[in-house]
mmCIF file of C-alpha atoms in Angstrom:
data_model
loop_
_atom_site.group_PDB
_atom_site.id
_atom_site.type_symbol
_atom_site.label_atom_id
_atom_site.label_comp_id
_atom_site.label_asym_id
_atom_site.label_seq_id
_atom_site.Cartn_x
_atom_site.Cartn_y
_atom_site.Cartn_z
ATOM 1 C CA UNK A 1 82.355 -104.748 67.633
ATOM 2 C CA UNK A 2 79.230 -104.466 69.083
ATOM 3 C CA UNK A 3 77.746 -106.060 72.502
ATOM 4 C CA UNK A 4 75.010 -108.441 72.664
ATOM 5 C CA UNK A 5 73.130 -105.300 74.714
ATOM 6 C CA UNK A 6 73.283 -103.176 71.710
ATOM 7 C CA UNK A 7 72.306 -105.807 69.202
ATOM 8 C CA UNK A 8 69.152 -106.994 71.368
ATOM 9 C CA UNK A 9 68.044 -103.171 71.796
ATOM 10 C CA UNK A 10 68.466 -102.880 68.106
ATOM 11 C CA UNK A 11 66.116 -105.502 67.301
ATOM 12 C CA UNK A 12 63.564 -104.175 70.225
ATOM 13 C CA UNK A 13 64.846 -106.961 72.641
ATOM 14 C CA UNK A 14 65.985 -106.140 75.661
ATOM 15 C CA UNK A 15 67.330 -108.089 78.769
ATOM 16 C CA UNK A 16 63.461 -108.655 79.658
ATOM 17 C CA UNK A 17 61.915 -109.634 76.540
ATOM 18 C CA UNK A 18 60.548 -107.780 73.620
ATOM 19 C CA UNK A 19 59.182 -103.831 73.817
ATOM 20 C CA UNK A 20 55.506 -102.746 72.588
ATOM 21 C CA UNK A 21 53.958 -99.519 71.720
ATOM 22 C CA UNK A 22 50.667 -99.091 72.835
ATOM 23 C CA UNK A 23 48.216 -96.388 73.268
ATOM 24 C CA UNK A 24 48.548 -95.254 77.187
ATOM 25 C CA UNK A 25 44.566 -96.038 78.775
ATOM 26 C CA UNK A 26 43.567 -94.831 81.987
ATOM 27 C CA UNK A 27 44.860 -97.393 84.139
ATOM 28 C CA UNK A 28 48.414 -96.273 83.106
ATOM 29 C CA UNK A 29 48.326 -93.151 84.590
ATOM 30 C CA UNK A 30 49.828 -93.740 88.175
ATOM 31 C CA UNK A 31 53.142 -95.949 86.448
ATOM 32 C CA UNK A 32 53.246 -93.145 83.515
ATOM 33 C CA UNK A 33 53.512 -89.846 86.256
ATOM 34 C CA UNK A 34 55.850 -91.721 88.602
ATOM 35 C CA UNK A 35 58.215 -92.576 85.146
ATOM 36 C CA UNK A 36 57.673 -89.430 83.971
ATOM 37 C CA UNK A 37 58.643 -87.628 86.919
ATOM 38 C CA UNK A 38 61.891 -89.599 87.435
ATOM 39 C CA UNK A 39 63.331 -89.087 83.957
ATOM 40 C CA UNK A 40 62.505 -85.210 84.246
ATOM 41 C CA UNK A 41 64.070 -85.235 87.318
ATOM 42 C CA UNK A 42 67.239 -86.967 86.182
ATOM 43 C CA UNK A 43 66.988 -84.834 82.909
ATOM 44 C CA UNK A 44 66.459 -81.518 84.159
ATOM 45 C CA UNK A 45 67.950 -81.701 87.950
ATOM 46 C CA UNK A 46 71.555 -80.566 87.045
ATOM 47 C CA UNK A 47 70.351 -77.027 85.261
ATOM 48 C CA UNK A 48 66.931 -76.210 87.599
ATOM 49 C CA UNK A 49 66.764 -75.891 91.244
ATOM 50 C CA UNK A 50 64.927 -78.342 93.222
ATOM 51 C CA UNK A 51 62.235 -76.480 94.433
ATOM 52 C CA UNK A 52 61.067 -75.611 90.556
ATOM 53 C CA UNK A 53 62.059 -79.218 89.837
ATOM 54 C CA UNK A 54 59.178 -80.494 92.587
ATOM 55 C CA UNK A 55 56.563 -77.669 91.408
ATOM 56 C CA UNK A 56 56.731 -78.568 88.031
ATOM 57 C CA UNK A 57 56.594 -82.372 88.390
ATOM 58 C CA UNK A 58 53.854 -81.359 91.342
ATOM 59 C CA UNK A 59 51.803 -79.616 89.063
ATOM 60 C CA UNK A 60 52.455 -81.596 85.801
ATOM 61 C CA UNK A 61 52.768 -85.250 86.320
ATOM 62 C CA UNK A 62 50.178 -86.225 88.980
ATOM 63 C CA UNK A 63 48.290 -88.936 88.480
ATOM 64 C CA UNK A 64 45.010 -86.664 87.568
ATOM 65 C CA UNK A 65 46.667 -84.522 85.174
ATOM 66 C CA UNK A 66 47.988 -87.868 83.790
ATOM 67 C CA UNK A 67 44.437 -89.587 83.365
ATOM 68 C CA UNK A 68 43.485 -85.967 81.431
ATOM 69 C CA UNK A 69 46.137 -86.158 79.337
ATOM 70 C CA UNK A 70 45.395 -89.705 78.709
ATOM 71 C CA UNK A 71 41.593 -89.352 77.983
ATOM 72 C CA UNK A 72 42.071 -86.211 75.753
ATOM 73 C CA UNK A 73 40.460 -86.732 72.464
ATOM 74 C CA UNK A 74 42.602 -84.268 71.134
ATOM 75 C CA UNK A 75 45.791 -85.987 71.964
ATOM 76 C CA UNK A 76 47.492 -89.205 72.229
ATOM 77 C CA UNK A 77 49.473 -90.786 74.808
ATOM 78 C CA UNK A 78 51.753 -93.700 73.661
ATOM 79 C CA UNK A 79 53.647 -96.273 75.616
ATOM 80 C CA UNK A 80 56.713 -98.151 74.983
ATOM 81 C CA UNK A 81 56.658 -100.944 77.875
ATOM 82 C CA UNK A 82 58.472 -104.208 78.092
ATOM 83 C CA UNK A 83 56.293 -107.014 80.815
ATOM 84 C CA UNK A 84 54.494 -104.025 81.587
ATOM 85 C CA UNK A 85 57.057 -102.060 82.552
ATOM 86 C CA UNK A 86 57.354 -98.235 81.023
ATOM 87 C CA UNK A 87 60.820 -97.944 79.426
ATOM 88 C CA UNK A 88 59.662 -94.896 76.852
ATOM 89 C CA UNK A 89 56.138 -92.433 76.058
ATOM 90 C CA UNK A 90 55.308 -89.901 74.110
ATOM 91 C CA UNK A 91 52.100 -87.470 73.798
ATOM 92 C CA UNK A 92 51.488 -85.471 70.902
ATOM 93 C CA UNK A 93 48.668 -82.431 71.266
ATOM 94 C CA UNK A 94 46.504 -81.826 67.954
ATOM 95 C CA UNK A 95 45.773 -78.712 66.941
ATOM 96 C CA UNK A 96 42.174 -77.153 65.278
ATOM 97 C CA UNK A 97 41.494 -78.827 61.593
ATOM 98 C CA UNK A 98 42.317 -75.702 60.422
ATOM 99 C CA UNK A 99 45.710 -75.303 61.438
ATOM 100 C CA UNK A 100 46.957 -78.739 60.524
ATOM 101 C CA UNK A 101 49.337 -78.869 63.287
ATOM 102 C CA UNK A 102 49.866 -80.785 66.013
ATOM 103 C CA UNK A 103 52.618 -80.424 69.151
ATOM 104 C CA UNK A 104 54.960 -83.084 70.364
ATOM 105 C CA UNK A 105 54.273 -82.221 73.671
ATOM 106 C CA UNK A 106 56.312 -85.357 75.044
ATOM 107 C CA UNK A 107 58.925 -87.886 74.388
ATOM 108 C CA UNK A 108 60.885 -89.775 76.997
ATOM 109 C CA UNK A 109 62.755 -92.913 76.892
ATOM 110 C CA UNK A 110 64.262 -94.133 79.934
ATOM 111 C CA UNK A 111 68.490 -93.829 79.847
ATOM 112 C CA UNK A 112 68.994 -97.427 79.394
ATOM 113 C CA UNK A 113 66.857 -97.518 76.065
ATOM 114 C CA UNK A 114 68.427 -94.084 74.598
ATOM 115 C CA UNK A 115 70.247 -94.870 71.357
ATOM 116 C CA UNK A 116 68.210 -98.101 70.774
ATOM 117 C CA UNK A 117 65.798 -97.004 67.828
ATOM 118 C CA UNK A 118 63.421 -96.677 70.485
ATOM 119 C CA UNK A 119 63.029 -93.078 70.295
ATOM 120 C CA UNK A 120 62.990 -93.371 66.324
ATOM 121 C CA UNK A 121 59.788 -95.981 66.801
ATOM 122 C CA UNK A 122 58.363 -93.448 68.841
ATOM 123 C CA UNK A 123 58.233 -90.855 66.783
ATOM 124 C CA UNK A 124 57.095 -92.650 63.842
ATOM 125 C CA UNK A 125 54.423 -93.820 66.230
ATOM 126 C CA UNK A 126 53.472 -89.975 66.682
ATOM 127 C CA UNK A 127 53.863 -88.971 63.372
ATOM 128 C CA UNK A 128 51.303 -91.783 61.752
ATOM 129 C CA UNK A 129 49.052 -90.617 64.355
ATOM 130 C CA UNK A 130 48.856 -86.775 63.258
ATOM 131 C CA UNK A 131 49.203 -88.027 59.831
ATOM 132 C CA UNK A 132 45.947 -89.982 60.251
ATOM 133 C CA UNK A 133 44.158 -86.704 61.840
ATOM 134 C CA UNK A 134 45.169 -84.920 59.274
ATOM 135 C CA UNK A 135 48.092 -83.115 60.041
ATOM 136 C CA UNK A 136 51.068 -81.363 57.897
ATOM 137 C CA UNK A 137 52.972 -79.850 60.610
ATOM 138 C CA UNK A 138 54.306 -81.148 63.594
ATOM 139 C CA UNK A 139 55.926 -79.046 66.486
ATOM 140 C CA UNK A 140 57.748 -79.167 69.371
ATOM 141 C CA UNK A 141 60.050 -77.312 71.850
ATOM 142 C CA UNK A 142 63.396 -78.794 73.458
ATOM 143 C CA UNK A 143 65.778 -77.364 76.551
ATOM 144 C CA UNK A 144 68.183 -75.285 74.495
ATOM 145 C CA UNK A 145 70.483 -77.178 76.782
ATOM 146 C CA UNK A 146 69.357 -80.521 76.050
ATOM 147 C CA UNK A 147 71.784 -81.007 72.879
ATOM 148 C CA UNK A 148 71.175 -84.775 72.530
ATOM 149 C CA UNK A 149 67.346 -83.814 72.074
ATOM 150 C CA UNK A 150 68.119 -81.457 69.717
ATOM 151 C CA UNK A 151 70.638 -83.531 67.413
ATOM 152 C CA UNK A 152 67.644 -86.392 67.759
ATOM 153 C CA UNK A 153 64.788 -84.173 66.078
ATOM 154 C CA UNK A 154 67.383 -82.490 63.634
ATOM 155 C CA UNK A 155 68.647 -85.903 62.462
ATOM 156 C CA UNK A 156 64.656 -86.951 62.750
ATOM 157 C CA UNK A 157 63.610 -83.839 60.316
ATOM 158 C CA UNK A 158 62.735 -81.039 62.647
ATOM 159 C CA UNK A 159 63.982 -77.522 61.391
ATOM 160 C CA UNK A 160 64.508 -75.129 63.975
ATOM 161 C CA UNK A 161 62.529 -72.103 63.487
ATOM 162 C CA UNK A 162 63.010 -70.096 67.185
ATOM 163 C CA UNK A 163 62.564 -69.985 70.876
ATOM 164 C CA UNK A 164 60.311 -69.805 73.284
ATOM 165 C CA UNK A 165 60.007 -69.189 77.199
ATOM 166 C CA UNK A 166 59.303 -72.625 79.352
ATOM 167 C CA UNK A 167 58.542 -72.375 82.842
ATOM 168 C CA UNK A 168 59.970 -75.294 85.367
ATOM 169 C CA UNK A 169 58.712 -73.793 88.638
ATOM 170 C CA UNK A 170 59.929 -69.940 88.779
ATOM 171 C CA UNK A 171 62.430 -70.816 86.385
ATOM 172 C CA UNK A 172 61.837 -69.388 82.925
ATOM 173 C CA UNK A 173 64.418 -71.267 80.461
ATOM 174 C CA UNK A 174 64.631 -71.066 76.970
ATOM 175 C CA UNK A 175 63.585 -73.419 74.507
ATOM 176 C CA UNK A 176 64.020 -74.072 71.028
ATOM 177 C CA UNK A 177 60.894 -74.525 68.891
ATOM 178 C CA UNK A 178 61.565 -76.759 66.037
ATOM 179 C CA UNK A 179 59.184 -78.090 63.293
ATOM 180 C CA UNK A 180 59.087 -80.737 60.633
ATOM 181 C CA UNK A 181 57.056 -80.846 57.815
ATOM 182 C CA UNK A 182 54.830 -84.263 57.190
ATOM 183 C CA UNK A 183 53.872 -83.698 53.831
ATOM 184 C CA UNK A 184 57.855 -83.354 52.897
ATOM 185 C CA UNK A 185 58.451 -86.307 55.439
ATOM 186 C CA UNK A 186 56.013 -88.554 53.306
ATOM 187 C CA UNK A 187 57.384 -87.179 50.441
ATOM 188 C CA UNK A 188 61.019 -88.205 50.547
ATOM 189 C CA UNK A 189 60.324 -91.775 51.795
ATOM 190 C CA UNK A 190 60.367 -94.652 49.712
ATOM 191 C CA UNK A 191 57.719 -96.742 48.701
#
């Protein structure tokens, strides 16, 4: 049996109403670095010290760097919000025409949305966009720690292909870079 709290998030309902993805404008960028900051905190805090926590977050989700991110032509910020309130974004980074590839630089959804399809609507949100711009190939790199983010993007389509140094402060980690293909995404789904 399921509970009521499951069934609403299921149908994108949750105990304030209904939640919309949006492309993130300008305006957003104070709410987006203060949410973003919190969940990397509570994501990252119990494998990084908290000095490299506070430089990277320092460095990373001000509100400046947030606006840039925001106003970048060659990305896209999205927004999953419910009454205005950010419960989920992602960013995705495209690359030159020529390489037909873009990076899933971001995707956060707050702990009391995980397991509610709204990571799932996220991505899809992502991939249309590179899809429109072009794209074939979309990459990313995870926390080799993070092992819910990794069974997401395997169940999602990613492949992993290798690993990669990511620096949280003076903390190099190691991160898996995993890729999925569009074309074979498109490919396998039904019309």
């Amino acid at each position: 049996m399921t509970s009521p709290k499951f069934n609403q998030a299921l149908a994108g309902i949750g105990l304030m109403g209904s939640f919309v993805i949006r492309r993130a404008c300008q305006s957003d960028a104070v709410a987006l670095s203060k949410f973003a900051a919190r969940l990397f905190r509570a994501t990252y805090s119990s494998n990084t010290a908290a000095a490299d926590l506070d430089a990277y977050i320092y460095k990373n989700f001000n509100r400046e760097r947030q606006e840039a991110e925001i106003v970048d032509l060659s990305a896209a910020v999205f927004l999953a919000t419910i009454d205005d309130l950010i419960i989920g974004f992602a960013q995705v980074v495209v690359g030159s025409t020529e390489s037909r590839s873009a990076l899933l630089n971001r995707i956060y959804i707050d702990a009391e949305w995980r397991g509610s399809g709204l990571a799932n609507d996220l991505l899809d949100t992502v991939v249309s966009e590179s899809a429109q711009r072009g794209v074939t190939r979309l990459e990313l790199t995870v926390f080799e720690r993070n092992a819910r983010a990794i069974a997401f993007y395997k169940r999602a389509g990613f492949a992993a292909t290798g690993s990669t140094t990511f620096a949280v402060g003076e903390d190099l980690q190691t991160d898996v870079v995993m890729e999925m293909d569009l074309e074979a995404r498109f490919k396998r789904r039904p019309t």
